[in-house]
Short mmCIF file of C-alpha atoms in Angstrom, two decimals:
data_model
loop_
_atom_site.label_atom_id
_atom_site.label_comp_id
_atom_site.label_asym_id
_atom_site.label_seq_id
_atom_site.Cartn_x
_atom_site.Cartn_y
_atom_site.Cartn_z
CA MET A 1 0.22 -0.23 0.00
CA PRO A 2 1.50 3.36 -0.05
CA SER A 3 2.49 5.00 2.16
CA SER A 4 0.16 8.64 0.98
CA ALA A 5 -2.90 6.07 1.52
CA ILE A 6 -1.22 4.44 4.71
CA LYS A 7 -1.79 8.26 5.93
CA LEU A 8 -4.81 8.98 4.43
CA ASP A 9 -6.23 5.60 6.57
CA MET A 10 -4.06 6.89 9.75
CA THR A 11 -5.98 10.87 9.97
CA THR A 12 -9.68 9.38 9.25
CA THR A 13 -9.81 6.75 11.47
CA HIS A 14 -8.59 8.98 14.63
CA GLU A 15 -10.10 11.54 13.63
CA PRO A 16 -11.80 12.01 16.52
CA ALA A 17 -16.56 11.92 16.30
CA SER A 18 -18.70 14.78 16.26
CA ALA A 19 -20.21 14.88 18.93
CA PRO A 20 -24.17 15.02 18.73
CA ARG A 21 -25.31 18.16 18.65
CA ARG A 22 -27.86 18.72 22.64
CA ARG A 23 -31.68 20.34 22.00
CA ARG A 24 -33.42 22.90 22.80
CA ARG A 25 -35.92 20.91 24.23
CA GLY A 26 -38.29 24.11 24.48
CA MET A 27 -38.65 24.18 21.29
CA ALA A 28 -37.95 21.36 19.05
CA PRO A 29 -40.08 20.22 16.71
CA LEU A 30 -42.62 17.83 18.01
CA GLU A 31 -41.54 17.84 21.43
CA PRO A 32 -44.29 17.98 24.24
CA VAL A 33 -45.13 21.03 26.86
CA SER A 34 -46.08 20.31 29.57
CA GLN A 35 -49.80 21.21 30.85
CA ARG A 36 -48.14 24.05 33.23
CA ALA A 37 -46.68 25.66 30.19
CA ARG A 38 -49.58 25.27 28.23
CA TRP A 39 -51.64 27.67 30.17
CA LEU A 40 -49.39 29.28 30.53
CA LEU A 41 -48.84 30.26 27.14
CA GLY A 42 -52.16 30.19 25.56
CA LEU A 43 -53.37 32.49 28.88
CA ALA A 44 -50.54 34.51 27.55
CA PHE A 45 -51.16 35.29 24.14
CA PHE A 46 -54.62 36.31 24.88
CA VAL A 47 -53.25 38.88 27.94
CA LEU A 48 -50.73 39.83 24.72
CA PHE A 49 -53.82 40.79 22.32
CA VAL A 50 -56.08 42.27 24.87
CA ALA A 51 -52.88 44.55 26.09
CA VAL A 52 -52.07 45.19 21.76
CA TRP A 53 -55.89 46.23 22.18
CA ALA A 54 -56.33 48.88 24.33
CA GLY A 55 -52.89 50.64 22.95
CA ALA A 56 -54.38 50.82 19.67
CA THR A 57 -57.91 51.89 21.37
CA LEU A 58 -57.09 53.90 24.11
CA GLY A 59 -53.89 55.61 22.43
CA GLY A 60 -55.73 57.34 19.86
CA LEU A 61 -54.43 54.94 16.97
CA VAL A 62 -58.03 53.26 15.42
CA SER A 63 -61.38 55.47 15.92
CA PRO A 64 -63.62 54.63 19.04
CA THR A 65 -66.93 54.15 16.16
CA PHE A 66 -64.76 51.83 14.93
CA LEU A 67 -63.00 49.77 17.22
CA ALA A 68 -64.35 50.12 21.05
CA SER A 69 -61.77 50.11 23.79
CA PRO A 70 -61.32 46.88 26.33
CA ILE A 71 -62.57 49.25 29.33
CA THR A 72 -65.67 50.57 26.62
CA MET A 73 -66.48 47.17 25.88
CA VAL A 74 -66.66 45.61 29.78
CA LYS A 75 -69.54 48.80 29.75
CA GLU A 76 -71.11 48.22 27.26
CA ALA A 77 -71.60 44.89 29.02
CA TRP A 78 -72.93 45.48 32.08
CA LEU A 79 -75.94 47.08 30.46
CA LEU A 80 -76.54 44.54 28.21
CA PHE A 81 -77.19 42.25 31.61
CA THR A 82 -78.15 44.24 34.03
CA GLU A 83 -80.20 46.40 31.70
CA PHE A 84 -81.97 44.37 28.13
CA GLY A 85 -82.16 41.41 29.50
CA PHE A 86 -78.76 39.79 28.10
CA LEU A 87 -78.72 36.42 29.88
CA HIS A 88 -81.90 35.19 27.86
CA ASP A 89 -80.69 36.12 24.59
CA ILE A 90 -77.79 33.96 25.45
CA GLY A 91 -80.30 31.22 26.70
CA MET A 92 -82.18 31.44 22.91
CA THR A 93 -79.07 31.19 21.40
CA VAL A 94 -77.08 27.65 23.31
CA TRP A 95 -80.70 26.71 22.17
CA ARG A 96 -81.09 26.50 19.17
CA VAL A 97 -76.84 25.73 18.58
CA PHE A 98 -77.43 22.70 20.56
CA GLY A 99 -80.76 21.75 19.67
CA GLY A 100 -79.55 21.73 15.89
CA PHE A 101 -76.83 20.37 16.20
CA ILE A 102 -78.35 17.31 19.17
CA LEU A 103 -81.06 17.06 15.47
CA ALA A 104 -78.18 16.96 13.08
CA ALA A 105 -76.27 14.25 14.74
CA VAL A 106 -79.05 11.70 15.72
CA ILE A 107 -80.03 11.37 12.18
CA ALA A 108 -76.72 12.11 11.00
CA VAL A 109 -74.48 9.05 12.95
CA PRO A 110 -76.50 6.03 12.12
CA LEU A 111 -76.58 7.40 8.05
CA GLY A 112 -72.29 7.65 8.31
CA ILE A 113 -72.39 4.32 10.06
CA ALA A 114 -74.88 2.83 7.36
CA MET A 115 -72.27 4.70 5.29
CA GLY A 116 -69.81 3.45 6.20
CA ALA A 117 -70.24 -0.38 7.62
CA TYR A 118 -72.04 -1.18 3.89
CA LYS A 119 -70.64 -0.14 0.86
CA PRO A 120 -74.11 0.29 -1.47
CA VAL A 121 -75.61 2.45 1.15
CA GLU A 122 -72.39 4.02 0.43
CA ALA A 123 -72.19 4.14 -3.03
CA PHE A 124 -76.05 4.75 -2.79
CA LEU A 125 -75.60 8.49 -0.47
CA GLU A 126 -72.48 9.19 -1.05
CA PRO A 127 -72.57 12.06 -4.24
CA PHE A 128 -75.85 13.23 -2.90
CA VAL A 129 -74.45 13.85 0.40
CA SER A 130 -70.58 15.34 -0.85
CA PHE A 131 -72.69 17.61 -3.37
CA CYS A 132 -74.92 18.74 -0.51
CA ARG A 133 -71.98 19.49 2.01
CA TYR A 134 -70.97 22.12 -0.61
CA LEU A 135 -73.87 23.89 0.04
CA PRO A 136 -73.79 27.05 2.68
CA ALA A 137 -76.48 27.06 4.45
CA SER A 138 -76.69 30.40 4.80
CA ALA A 139 -78.32 30.53 1.45
CA PHE A 140 -81.36 27.73 2.91
CA ILE A 141 -82.31 30.98 4.60
CA PRO A 142 -85.38 32.36 2.04
CA LEU A 143 -86.16 28.65 0.99
CA LEU A 144 -86.69 27.92 5.44
CA ILE A 145 -88.22 30.83 6.13
CA LEU A 146 -91.37 29.90 3.38
CA TRP A 147 -91.75 26.74 3.83
CA ALA A 148 -90.89 27.20 8.16
CA GLY A 149 -90.70 31.47 9.17
CA ILE A 150 -89.14 33.30 11.35
CA GLY A 151 -89.55 30.70 14.28
CA GLU A 152 -87.99 28.53 16.44
CA THR A 153 -87.76 25.98 13.25
CA GLN A 154 -86.41 28.02 10.66
CA LYS A 155 -83.13 28.95 12.92
CA LEU A 156 -82.79 24.58 14.49
CA LEU A 157 -82.96 24.14 10.24
CA VAL A 158 -80.50 26.18 9.62
CA ILE A 159 -77.68 25.01 11.70
CA PHE A 160 -79.06 21.25 11.55
CA ILE A 161 -78.44 21.19 7.54
CA GLY A 162 -75.13 23.11 8.05
CA SER A 163 -73.87 20.39 10.54
CA VAL A 164 -75.71 16.75 9.60
CA PHE A 165 -74.50 16.16 5.77
CA GLN A 166 -70.14 17.31 7.78
CA ILE A 167 -71.07 14.50 10.70
CA ILE A 168 -71.94 11.85 8.14
CA LEU A 169 -68.85 12.05 5.74
CA MET A 170 -67.02 12.45 8.39
CA VAL A 171 -68.59 9.43 10.39
CA ALA A 172 -68.69 7.45 7.18
CA VAL A 173 -64.58 8.01 7.21
CA THR A 174 -64.17 7.24 10.58
CA VAL A 175 -66.19 3.43 10.68
CA GLY A 176 -64.68 2.51 6.74
CA GLY A 177 -61.25 2.58 8.26
CA ALA A 178 -61.19 0.08 10.46
CA ARG A 179 -58.63 -2.15 11.27
CA LYS A 180 -59.68 -5.05 8.49
CA ASP A 181 -57.47 -7.42 11.19
CA LEU A 182 -60.08 -6.59 14.22
CA VAL A 183 -62.85 -7.84 11.40
CA GLU A 184 -61.88 -11.27 10.13
CA ALA A 185 -61.20 -11.88 13.39
CA ALA A 186 -65.13 -11.26 13.58
CA TYR A 187 -65.61 -13.47 11.74
CA THR A 188 -63.53 -16.45 12.41
CA LEU A 189 -65.00 -17.10 15.78
CA GLY A 190 -68.72 -16.69 14.20
CA ALA A 191 -69.87 -12.99 14.23
CA ASP A 192 -72.47 -11.81 11.46
CA SER A 193 -72.48 -9.39 9.90
CA ARG A 194 -74.67 -7.83 12.69
CA GLY A 195 -72.52 -8.92 14.58
CA ILE A 196 -69.25 -6.92 12.59
CA VAL A 197 -71.39 -4.17 12.46
CA ARG A 198 -72.30 -4.14 16.91
CA ARG A 199 -69.83 -5.22 18.85
CA VAL A 200 -66.81 -4.79 15.94
CA LEU A 201 -67.28 -0.98 14.21
CA ILE A 202 -69.62 0.53 16.40
CA PRO A 203 -66.58 0.62 19.18
CA GLY A 204 -63.36 1.33 17.46
CA ALA A 205 -64.59 4.03 15.74
CA ALA A 206 -66.68 5.80 18.95
CA PRO A 207 -64.51 7.24 19.73
CA GLY A 208 -63.32 9.10 16.10
CA ILE A 209 -67.46 9.57 16.08
CA ALA A 210 -67.45 11.47 19.09
CA GLU A 211 -63.99 13.49 18.01
CA THR A 212 -66.28 14.49 15.14
CA LEU A 213 -69.09 15.65 16.98
CA ARG A 214 -67.09 17.90 19.07
CA LEU A 215 -65.87 19.42 16.34
CA VAL A 216 -69.44 20.19 14.37
CA LEU A 217 -70.52 21.74 17.04
CA GLY A 218 -67.66 24.49 17.11
CA TRP A 219 -69.10 24.37 13.27
CA ALA A 220 -72.48 24.80 14.58
CA TRP A 221 -71.80 28.11 16.17
CA THR A 222 -71.04 29.65 13.29
CA TYR A 223 -74.37 29.09 11.52
CA VAL A 224 -76.58 30.57 14.48
CA ILE A 225 -75.26 33.88 13.89
CA VAL A 226 -76.19 33.43 10.28
CA ALA A 227 -79.77 32.53 11.51
CA GLU A 228 -79.60 34.30 14.05
CA LEU A 229 -79.30 37.60 12.09
CA ILE A 230 -83.09 37.02 10.14
CA GLY A 231 -85.83 37.48 11.73
CA SER A 232 -84.86 37.74 14.73
CA SER A 233 -86.02 38.96 18.35
CA SER A 234 -84.50 37.28 20.13
CA GLY A 235 -79.78 35.36 20.64
CA ILE A 236 -76.61 36.39 20.72
CA GLY A 237 -76.94 37.89 16.78
CA HIS A 238 -79.80 39.87 17.26
CA MET A 239 -78.57 41.60 19.86
CA ILE A 240 -75.44 41.71 17.48
CA THR A 241 -77.24 43.26 14.73
CA ASP A 242 -79.28 46.20 16.19
CA SER A 243 -75.73 47.35 18.32
CA GLN A 244 -74.91 46.94 14.12
CA ALA A 245 -77.31 49.59 13.78
CA LEU A 246 -76.34 52.07 16.81
CA LEU A 247 -72.60 51.88 15.88
CA ASN A 248 -72.20 50.06 19.15
CA THR A 249 -69.16 48.48 18.44
CA GLY A 250 -68.53 47.63 22.11
CA GLN A 251 -71.91 45.67 22.45
CA ILE A 252 -71.19 43.47 18.47
CA ILE A 253 -67.19 43.21 20.20
CA PHE A 254 -68.58 42.07 23.83
CA GLY A 255 -71.51 39.57 21.80
CA ILE A 256 -68.54 38.00 19.78
CA ILE A 257 -66.94 37.43 22.69
CA VAL A 258 -69.46 35.70 24.75
CA ILE A 259 -69.76 33.19 21.99
CA GLY A 260 -66.10 32.41 21.88
CA VAL A 261 -66.82 31.60 25.14
CA ILE A 262 -69.19 29.51 24.77
CA GLY A 263 -68.06 27.62 22.42
CA LEU A 264 -64.32 27.29 24.34
CA VAL A 265 -66.73 25.40 27.60
CA SER A 266 -68.37 23.25 25.41
CA ASP A 267 -65.14 22.34 23.48
CA PHE A 268 -63.62 21.72 27.18
CA VAL A 269 -66.63 19.35 28.55
CA PHE A 270 -67.04 17.42 25.15
CA LYS A 271 -62.77 16.96 25.41
CA ALA A 272 -63.44 15.93 29.15
CA LEU A 273 -66.86 13.55 28.47
CA ASN A 274 -65.09 12.26 25.77
CA ARG A 275 -61.70 11.15 27.69
CA ARG A 276 -63.45 9.75 30.19
CA LEU A 277 -65.76 7.89 27.87
CA PHE A 278 -62.72 6.30 26.45
CA ALA A 279 -59.73 6.67 28.52
CA TRP A 280 -58.56 2.57 26.45
CA SER A 281 -58.07 4.91 22.89
CA MET A 282 -55.69 6.74 24.73
CA LEU A 283 -52.93 4.19 26.03
#
Protein backbone atom coordinates (compact mmCIF):
# COMPACT_ATOMS: atom_id res chain seq x y z
CA MET A 1 0.00 0.00 0.00
CA PRO A 2 1.36 3.45 -0.86
CA SER A 3 2.54 5.61 2.04
CA SER A 4 0.11 8.38 1.09
CA ALA A 5 -2.82 5.95 1.41
CA ILE A 6 -1.56 4.76 4.82
CA LYS A 7 -1.29 8.35 6.02
CA LEU A 8 -4.81 9.13 4.77
CA ASP A 9 -6.21 6.05 6.48
CA MET A 10 -4.53 6.99 9.79
CA THR A 11 -5.90 10.53 9.67
CA THR A 12 -9.43 9.38 8.96
CA THR A 13 -9.52 6.59 11.55
CA HIS A 14 -8.10 8.66 14.41
CA GLU A 15 -10.26 11.76 13.74
CA PRO A 16 -12.65 12.20 16.67
CA ALA A 17 -16.35 11.94 15.86
CA SER A 18 -18.33 15.13 16.21
CA ALA A 19 -20.46 15.21 19.34
CA PRO A 20 -24.24 15.12 18.77
CA ARG A 21 -25.77 18.55 18.90
CA ARG A 22 -27.81 19.10 22.02
CA ARG A 23 -31.38 20.15 21.27
CA ARG A 24 -33.34 22.70 23.16
CA ARG A 25 -36.17 20.64 24.55
CA GLY A 26 -38.56 23.58 24.89
CA MET A 27 -38.46 24.45 21.17
CA ALA A 28 -37.59 21.11 19.55
CA PRO A 29 -39.98 19.98 16.79
CA LEU A 30 -42.85 17.85 18.10
CA GLU A 31 -41.51 18.11 21.66
CA PRO A 32 -44.48 18.05 24.07
CA VAL A 33 -44.97 20.69 26.74
CA SER A 34 -46.37 20.26 30.21
CA GLN A 35 -50.00 21.02 30.94
CA ARG A 36 -48.99 23.96 33.12
CA ALA A 37 -46.84 25.45 30.36
CA ARG A 38 -49.67 24.97 27.87
CA TRP A 39 -52.08 26.92 30.08
CA LEU A 40 -49.55 29.70 30.72
CA LEU A 41 -48.69 30.08 27.04
CA GLY A 42 -52.36 30.14 26.04
CA LEU A 43 -53.15 32.74 28.69
CA ALA A 44 -50.13 34.81 27.64
CA PHE A 45 -51.47 35.17 24.12
CA PHE A 46 -54.82 36.49 25.39
CA VAL A 47 -53.01 38.96 27.64
CA LEU A 48 -50.87 40.13 24.72
CA PHE A 49 -53.93 40.43 22.48
CA VAL A 50 -55.83 42.59 25.00
CA ALA A 51 -52.74 44.72 25.58
CA VAL A 52 -52.36 45.44 21.86
CA TRP A 53 -56.09 46.13 21.60
CA ALA A 54 -56.00 48.53 24.55
CA GLY A 55 -52.92 50.28 23.21
CA ALA A 56 -54.48 50.80 19.79
CA THR A 57 -57.82 52.11 21.09
CA LEU A 58 -56.86 54.00 24.23
CA GLY A 59 -53.82 55.44 22.48
CA GLY A 60 -55.97 57.02 19.78
CA LEU A 61 -54.61 54.92 16.91
CA VAL A 62 -58.11 53.65 16.07
CA SER A 63 -61.33 55.64 16.18
CA PRO A 64 -63.88 54.49 18.83
CA THR A 65 -66.49 54.47 16.07
CA PHE A 66 -64.75 51.53 14.42
CA LEU A 67 -63.33 49.74 17.45
CA ALA A 68 -64.30 50.20 21.10
CA SER A 69 -61.69 49.97 23.81
CA PRO A 70 -61.70 47.12 26.35
CA ILE A 71 -62.97 49.53 29.03
CA THR A 72 -65.88 50.64 26.83
CA MET A 73 -66.68 47.04 26.02
CA VAL A 74 -66.87 46.13 29.72
CA LYS A 75 -69.25 49.05 30.35
CA GLU A 76 -71.47 47.99 27.45
CA ALA A 77 -71.43 44.39 28.68
CA TRP A 78 -72.69 45.54 32.09
CA LEU A 79 -75.54 47.42 30.41
CA LEU A 80 -76.45 44.40 28.34
CA PHE A 81 -76.85 42.22 31.42
CA THR A 82 -78.49 44.78 33.70
CA GLU A 83 -80.80 46.65 31.31
CA PHE A 84 -81.31 44.64 28.12
CA GLY A 85 -81.80 41.06 29.36
CA PHE A 86 -78.78 39.64 27.60
CA LEU A 87 -78.98 36.40 29.60
CA HIS A 88 -82.18 35.58 27.74
CA ASP A 89 -80.42 36.16 24.42
CA ILE A 90 -77.59 33.86 25.46
CA GLY A 91 -80.05 31.16 26.51
CA MET A 92 -81.91 31.34 23.20
CA THR A 93 -78.71 31.07 21.19
CA VAL A 94 -77.47 28.09 23.22
CA TRP A 95 -80.83 26.38 22.79
CA ARG A 96 -80.75 26.89 19.03
CA VAL A 97 -77.20 25.60 18.66
CA PHE A 98 -77.67 22.46 20.70
CA GLY A 99 -81.19 21.83 19.39
CA GLY A 100 -80.11 21.91 15.74
CA PHE A 101 -76.88 20.06 16.46
CA ILE A 102 -78.54 17.22 18.42
CA LEU A 103 -81.17 16.84 15.70
CA ALA A 104 -78.40 16.59 13.09
CA ALA A 105 -76.40 14.10 15.16
CA VAL A 106 -79.39 11.81 15.77
CA ILE A 107 -79.96 11.51 12.02
CA ALA A 108 -76.38 11.73 10.74
CA VAL A 109 -74.57 9.27 13.01
CA PRO A 110 -76.67 6.21 12.03
CA LEU A 111 -76.47 7.18 8.36
CA GLY A 112 -72.71 7.66 8.62
CA ILE A 113 -72.30 4.26 10.30
CA ALA A 114 -74.37 2.63 7.54
CA MET A 115 -72.30 4.33 4.84
CA GLY A 116 -69.03 3.33 6.43
CA ALA A 117 -70.04 -0.25 7.08
CA TYR A 118 -71.91 -1.13 3.88
CA LYS A 119 -70.41 -0.18 0.54
CA PRO A 120 -73.72 -0.31 -1.40
CA VAL A 121 -75.18 2.24 1.03
CA GLU A 122 -72.07 4.39 0.56
CA ALA A 123 -72.39 4.17 -3.24
CA PHE A 124 -76.05 5.18 -2.99
CA LEU A 125 -75.71 8.12 -0.57
CA GLU A 126 -72.17 9.44 -0.93
CA PRO A 127 -72.63 11.49 -4.15
CA PHE A 128 -75.69 13.30 -2.79
CA VAL A 129 -74.16 13.89 0.65
CA SER A 130 -70.93 15.16 -0.88
CA PHE A 131 -72.90 17.51 -3.10
CA CYS A 132 -74.92 18.90 -0.17
CA ARG A 133 -71.82 19.28 1.99
CA TYR A 134 -70.62 22.15 -0.20
CA LEU A 135 -73.90 24.06 -0.10
CA PRO A 136 -73.75 26.99 2.36
CA ALA A 137 -76.41 26.82 5.03
CA SER A 138 -77.12 30.52 4.60
CA ALA A 139 -78.31 29.90 1.02
CA PHE A 140 -81.27 27.93 2.39
CA ILE A 141 -82.56 30.75 4.60
CA PRO A 142 -84.99 32.24 2.01
CA LEU A 143 -86.47 28.80 1.36
CA LEU A 144 -86.64 27.93 5.04
CA ILE A 145 -88.46 31.18 5.78
CA LEU A 146 -91.02 30.27 3.08
CA TRP A 147 -91.39 26.75 4.43
CA ALA A 148 -91.14 27.27 8.19
CA GLY A 149 -91.63 31.00 8.75
CA ILE A 150 -89.30 33.07 10.91
CA GLY A 151 -89.80 31.14 14.14
CA GLU A 152 -87.54 28.73 15.97
CA THR A 153 -88.01 25.93 13.43
CA GLN A 154 -86.29 27.95 10.72
CA LYS A 155 -83.28 28.66 12.93
CA LEU A 156 -82.96 25.04 14.02
CA LEU A 157 -83.09 23.92 10.41
CA VAL A 158 -80.28 26.27 9.38
CA ILE A 159 -78.00 24.72 12.00
CA PHE A 160 -79.26 21.24 11.09
CA ILE A 161 -78.45 21.70 7.39
CA GLY A 162 -75.04 23.15 8.19
CA SER A 163 -74.14 20.18 10.42
CA VAL A 164 -75.85 17.01 9.21
CA PHE A 165 -73.96 16.40 5.95
CA GLN A 166 -70.59 17.10 7.56
CA ILE A 167 -71.30 14.58 10.32
CA ILE A 168 -72.50 11.90 7.89
CA LEU A 169 -69.32 11.97 5.78
CA MET A 170 -66.90 12.24 8.70
CA VAL A 171 -68.57 9.37 10.57
CA ALA A 172 -68.58 7.26 7.40
CA VAL A 173 -64.84 7.82 6.93
CA THR A 174 -64.18 6.94 10.58
CA VAL A 175 -66.21 3.71 10.46
CA GLY A 176 -64.83 2.73 7.06
CA GLY A 177 -61.28 3.04 8.37
CA ALA A 178 -61.67 0.13 10.78
CA ARG A 179 -58.85 -2.38 11.03
CA LYS A 180 -59.43 -5.24 8.60
CA ASP A 181 -57.68 -7.77 10.83
CA LEU A 182 -60.23 -7.17 13.61
CA VAL A 183 -63.08 -7.71 11.16
CA GLU A 184 -61.54 -10.90 9.83
CA ALA A 185 -60.90 -12.15 13.36
CA ALA A 186 -64.55 -11.53 14.25
CA TYR A 187 -65.71 -13.48 11.18
CA THR A 188 -63.37 -16.31 12.16
CA LEU A 189 -64.95 -16.42 15.61
CA GLY A 190 -68.39 -16.80 14.08
CA ALA A 191 -69.78 -13.24 14.02
CA ASP A 192 -72.36 -12.33 11.40
CA SER A 193 -72.69 -9.03 9.55
CA ARG A 194 -74.80 -7.37 12.24
CA GLY A 195 -72.41 -8.58 14.91
CA ILE A 196 -69.48 -7.07 13.01
CA VAL A 197 -71.16 -3.68 12.95
CA ARG A 198 -72.42 -3.81 16.52
CA ARG A 199 -69.41 -5.34 18.26
CA VAL A 200 -66.42 -4.35 16.08
CA LEU A 201 -67.06 -1.33 13.89
CA ILE A 202 -69.11 0.84 16.24
CA PRO A 203 -66.97 0.31 19.38
CA GLY A 204 -63.78 0.83 17.39
CA ALA A 205 -65.06 4.01 15.74
CA ALA A 206 -66.74 5.45 18.85
CA PRO A 207 -63.80 7.70 19.89
CA GLY A 208 -63.52 9.06 16.34
CA ILE A 209 -67.27 9.65 16.14
CA ALA A 210 -67.18 11.56 19.42
CA GLU A 211 -64.31 13.69 18.11
CA THR A 212 -66.27 14.36 14.93
CA LEU A 213 -69.25 15.57 16.95
CA ARG A 214 -66.96 17.86 18.96
CA LEU A 215 -65.59 19.46 15.80
CA VAL A 216 -68.95 19.91 14.12
CA LEU A 217 -70.41 21.47 17.28
CA GLY A 218 -67.83 24.21 16.82
CA TRP A 219 -69.05 24.76 13.26
CA ALA A 220 -72.66 24.91 14.48
CA TRP A 221 -71.79 28.05 16.45
CA THR A 222 -70.92 29.78 13.18
CA TYR A 223 -74.26 28.87 11.65
CA VAL A 224 -76.36 30.20 14.54
CA ILE A 225 -75.32 33.80 13.91
CA VAL A 226 -76.40 33.48 10.28
CA ALA A 227 -79.72 32.03 11.44
CA GLU A 228 -80.27 34.89 13.89
CA LEU A 229 -79.41 37.71 11.50
CA ILE A 230 -82.75 37.47 9.65
CA GLY A 231 -86.19 37.53 11.24
CA SER A 232 -85.04 37.12 14.81
CA SER A 233 -86.14 39.00 17.91
CA SER A 234 -83.75 37.35 20.37
CA GLY A 235 -80.33 35.76 20.53
CA ILE A 236 -76.75 36.94 20.39
CA GLY A 237 -76.90 37.40 16.61
CA HIS A 238 -79.97 39.60 16.99
CA MET A 239 -78.15 41.73 19.57
CA ILE A 240 -75.14 42.08 17.28
CA THR A 241 -77.37 43.20 14.41
CA ASP A 242 -79.09 45.83 16.56
CA SER A 243 -75.73 47.06 17.87
CA GLN A 244 -74.40 47.38 14.33
CA ALA A 245 -77.31 49.64 13.42
CA LEU A 246 -76.41 51.85 16.41
CA LEU A 247 -72.63 51.74 15.67
CA ASN A 248 -72.13 50.27 19.15
CA THR A 249 -68.91 48.34 18.57
CA GLY A 250 -68.53 47.65 22.28
CA GLN A 251 -71.65 45.48 22.33
CA ILE A 252 -70.71 43.85 19.02
CA ILE A 253 -67.30 42.83 20.33
CA PHE A 254 -68.76 41.58 23.59
CA GLY A 255 -71.31 39.45 21.71
CA ILE A 256 -68.53 37.89 19.64
CA ILE A 257 -66.49 37.21 22.79
CA VAL A 258 -69.46 35.57 24.51
CA ILE A 259 -69.91 33.22 21.57
CA GLY A 260 -66.22 32.33 21.71
CA VAL A 261 -66.29 31.73 25.46
CA ILE A 262 -69.39 29.51 25.32
CA GLY A 263 -67.92 27.58 22.41
CA LEU A 264 -64.62 27.14 24.23
CA VAL A 265 -66.35 25.90 27.38
CA SER A 266 -68.46 23.42 25.40
CA ASP A 267 -65.32 22.22 23.64
CA PHE A 268 -63.54 21.61 26.95
CA VAL A 269 -66.58 19.76 28.30
CA PHE A 270 -66.72 17.61 25.16
CA LYS A 271 -63.01 16.81 25.44
CA ALA A 272 -63.31 15.88 29.12
CA LEU A 273 -66.32 13.68 28.40
CA ASN A 274 -64.50 11.95 25.55
CA ARG A 275 -61.47 11.29 27.74
CA ARG A 276 -63.69 9.80 30.41
CA LEU A 277 -65.76 7.63 28.09
CA PHE A 278 -62.93 6.47 25.82
CA ALA A 279 -59.90 6.48 28.11
CA TRP A 280 -58.84 3.14 26.59
CA SER A 281 -58.29 4.79 23.18
CA MET A 282 -55.62 7.11 24.61
CA LEU A 283 -53.40 4.36 26.02
